């Protein structure tokens, strides 16, 4: 749905040269399908969000354990009392980062909720 910026009439989409243009039936005003740009930026945002999520999964499963610091905390799965830990900024920058743990014995990964 697109309205003419000049007279406010509902413009009709028309296919011209493999492109969609909107033409006002009242005053003849023509406009390119500006909505295409919006769709493109929306797709881009979705892609970025998706890859951030994937990055997080990678961090959770393939973290270089040798480089990680250890802390004394009880594993919820096997009750072992030592785990590697790392911190991930999963939400907005003004919120505190989430701490993840990985049991040094059974490899179970869990996150600390605040
Ligand atoms: Zn018009
Ligand atoms: Zn464990």
mmCIF file of C-alpha atoms and ligand atoms in Angstrom:
data_model
loop_
_atom_site.group_PDB
_atom_site.id
_atom_site.type_symbol
_atom_site.label_atom_id
_atom_site.label_comp_id
_atom_site.label_asym_id
_atom_site.label_seq_id
_atom_site.Cartn_x
_atom_site.Cartn_y
_atom_site.Cartn_z
ATOM 1 C CA UNK A 1 0.000 0.000 0.000
ATOM 2 C CA UNK A 2 1.438 3.319 -1.081
ATOM 3 C CA UNK A 3 -0.214 6.712 -1.174
ATOM 4 C CA UNK A 4 0.596 9.556 -3.486
ATOM 5 C CA UNK A 5 2.683 12.191 -1.638
ATOM 6 C CA UNK A 6 1.071 14.904 -3.772
ATOM 7 C CA UNK A 7 -2.667 14.173 -3.612
ATOM 8 C CA UNK A 8 -2.987 11.282 -1.158
ATOM 9 C CA UNK A 9 -4.619 8.895 -3.608
ATOM 10 C CA UNK A 10 -3.829 5.187 -3.299
ATOM 11 C CA UNK A 11 -1.173 4.492 -5.907
ATOM 12 C CA UNK A 12 -1.295 1.426 -8.119
ATOM 13 C CA UNK A 13 1.801 -0.764 -8.530
ATOM 14 C CA UNK A 14 2.791 -1.313 -12.126
ATOM 15 C CA UNK A 15 5.508 -3.481 -13.537
ATOM 16 C CA UNK A 16 7.844 -1.608 -15.900
ATOM 17 C CA UNK A 17 11.217 -2.837 -17.196
ATOM 18 C CA UNK A 18 11.482 -5.577 -14.534
ATOM 19 C CA UNK A 19 10.850 -2.967 -11.839
ATOM 20 C CA UNK A 20 7.764 -2.092 -9.897
ATOM 21 C CA UNK A 21 6.741 1.529 -10.034
ATOM 22 C CA UNK A 22 3.787 3.123 -8.326
ATOM 23 C CA UNK A 23 1.579 5.351 -10.408
ATOM 24 C CA UNK A 24 -1.045 7.701 -9.029
ATOM 25 C CA UNK A 25 -4.290 7.258 -11.000
ATOM 26 C CA UNK A 26 -5.413 10.774 -10.116
ATOM 27 C CA UNK A 27 -2.448 13.093 -10.742
ATOM 28 C CA UNK A 28 -0.097 10.732 -12.565
ATOM 29 C CA UNK A 29 2.704 11.036 -10.009
ATOM 30 C CA UNK A 30 5.215 8.174 -10.367
ATOM 31 C CA UNK A 31 7.486 6.648 -7.786
ATOM 32 C CA UNK A 32 9.875 3.725 -7.665
ATOM 33 C CA UNK A 33 9.081 0.885 -5.288
ATOM 34 C CA UNK A 34 10.842 2.396 -2.275
ATOM 35 C CA UNK A 35 9.618 -0.488 -0.168
ATOM 36 C CA UNK A 36 12.297 -2.711 -1.717
ATOM 37 C CA UNK A 37 14.989 -0.860 0.190
ATOM 38 C CA UNK A 38 13.181 -1.388 3.475
ATOM 39 C CA UNK A 39 12.946 -5.098 2.853
ATOM 40 C CA UNK A 40 16.681 -5.261 2.075
ATOM 41 C CA UNK A 41 17.662 -3.554 5.322
ATOM 42 C CA UNK A 42 15.301 -5.743 7.296
ATOM 43 C CA UNK A 43 16.876 -8.859 5.795
ATOM 44 C CA UNK A 44 20.324 -7.501 6.698
ATOM 45 C CA UNK A 45 19.334 -6.982 10.327
ATOM 46 C CA UNK A 46 17.944 -10.504 10.519
ATOM 47 C CA UNK A 47 21.189 -11.888 9.083
ATOM 48 C CA UNK A 48 23.300 -10.022 11.635
ATOM 49 C CA UNK A 49 21.142 -11.206 14.515
ATOM 50 C CA UNK A 50 21.326 -14.742 13.228
ATOM 51 C CA UNK A 51 25.127 -14.748 12.969
ATOM 52 C CA UNK A 52 25.463 -13.285 16.467
ATOM 53 C CA UNK A 53 23.438 -16.190 17.740
ATOM 54 C CA UNK A 54 25.626 -18.637 15.840
ATOM 55 C CA UNK A 55 28.753 -16.996 17.217
ATOM 56 C CA UNK A 56 27.421 -17.543 20.701
ATOM 57 C CA UNK A 57 26.782 -21.207 19.989
ATOM 58 C CA UNK A 58 30.328 -21.563 18.663
ATOM 59 C CA UNK A 59 31.719 -19.935 21.781
ATOM 60 C CA UNK A 60 29.680 -22.280 23.938
ATOM 61 C CA UNK A 61 30.732 -25.479 22.196
ATOM 62 C CA UNK A 62 34.230 -24.923 20.776
ATOM 63 C CA UNK A 63 35.839 -22.604 23.279
ATOM 64 C CA UNK A 64 39.607 -23.001 23.640
ATOM 65 C CA UNK A 65 39.535 -24.513 27.090
ATOM 66 C CA UNK A 66 43.260 -24.148 27.709
ATOM 67 C CA UNK A 67 42.963 -20.371 27.497
ATOM 68 C CA UNK A 68 40.049 -20.146 29.858
ATOM 69 C CA UNK A 69 40.322 -19.322 33.529
ATOM 70 C CA UNK A 70 38.936 -21.817 36.018
ATOM 71 C CA UNK A 71 36.773 -21.191 39.006
ATOM 72 C CA UNK A 72 35.396 -23.249 41.842
ATOM 73 C CA UNK A 73 31.723 -23.808 41.152
ATOM 74 C CA UNK A 74 29.607 -26.922 41.330
ATOM 75 C CA UNK A 75 28.567 -28.508 38.046
ATOM 76 C CA UNK A 76 24.783 -28.993 37.992
ATOM 77 C CA UNK A 77 25.182 -32.234 36.042
ATOM 78 C CA UNK A 78 27.988 -34.192 37.730
ATOM 79 C CA UNK A 79 28.586 -32.146 40.918
ATOM 80 C CA UNK A 80 32.258 -31.648 40.066
ATOM 81 C CA UNK A 81 33.472 -28.465 41.766
ATOM 82 C CA UNK A 82 35.620 -26.857 39.094
ATOM 83 C CA UNK A 83 34.630 -25.217 35.802
ATOM 84 C CA UNK A 84 36.075 -23.011 33.089
ATOM 85 C CA UNK A 85 34.301 -19.717 32.742
ATOM 86 C CA UNK A 86 33.958 -16.904 30.226
ATOM 87 C CA UNK A 87 31.831 -13.854 29.828
ATOM 88 C CA UNK A 88 29.614 -13.003 26.864
ATOM 89 C CA UNK A 89 27.763 -9.785 26.182
ATOM 90 C CA UNK A 90 24.551 -11.389 24.978
ATOM 91 C CA UNK A 91 22.131 -8.546 25.442
ATOM 92 C CA UNK A 92 22.239 -4.774 25.153
ATOM 93 C CA UNK A 93 25.553 -3.124 25.968
ATOM 94 C CA UNK A 94 24.135 -1.387 29.029
ATOM 95 C CA UNK A 95 23.155 -4.673 30.624
ATOM 96 C CA UNK A 96 25.653 -6.816 32.527
ATOM 97 C CA UNK A 97 27.302 -9.586 30.507
ATOM 98 C CA UNK A 98 26.364 -13.217 31.084
ATOM 99 C CA UNK A 99 28.895 -15.592 32.572
ATOM 100 C CA UNK A 100 29.146 -19.089 31.126
ATOM 101 C CA UNK A 101 30.651 -22.124 32.800
ATOM 102 C CA UNK A 102 31.981 -25.373 31.400
ATOM 103 C CA UNK A 103 32.608 -28.267 33.732
ATOM 104 C CA UNK A 104 36.261 -29.397 33.594
ATOM 105 C CA UNK A 105 35.162 -32.980 34.193
ATOM 106 C CA UNK A 106 32.075 -33.723 32.100
ATOM 107 C CA UNK A 107 32.140 -30.741 29.717
ATOM 108 C CA UNK A 108 28.649 -29.591 30.633
ATOM 109 C CA UNK A 109 28.077 -25.930 29.725
ATOM 110 C CA UNK A 110 25.671 -23.741 31.647
ATOM 111 C CA UNK A 111 25.089 -20.066 32.152
ATOM 112 C CA UNK A 112 24.779 -17.961 35.208
ATOM 113 C CA UNK A 113 21.512 -16.086 35.498
ATOM 114 C CA UNK A 114 21.565 -12.847 37.366
HETATM 115 ZN ZN1 LIG B 1 -1.508 11.916 -6.957
HETATM 116 ZN ZN1 LIG B 2 30.217 -31.799 35.235
#
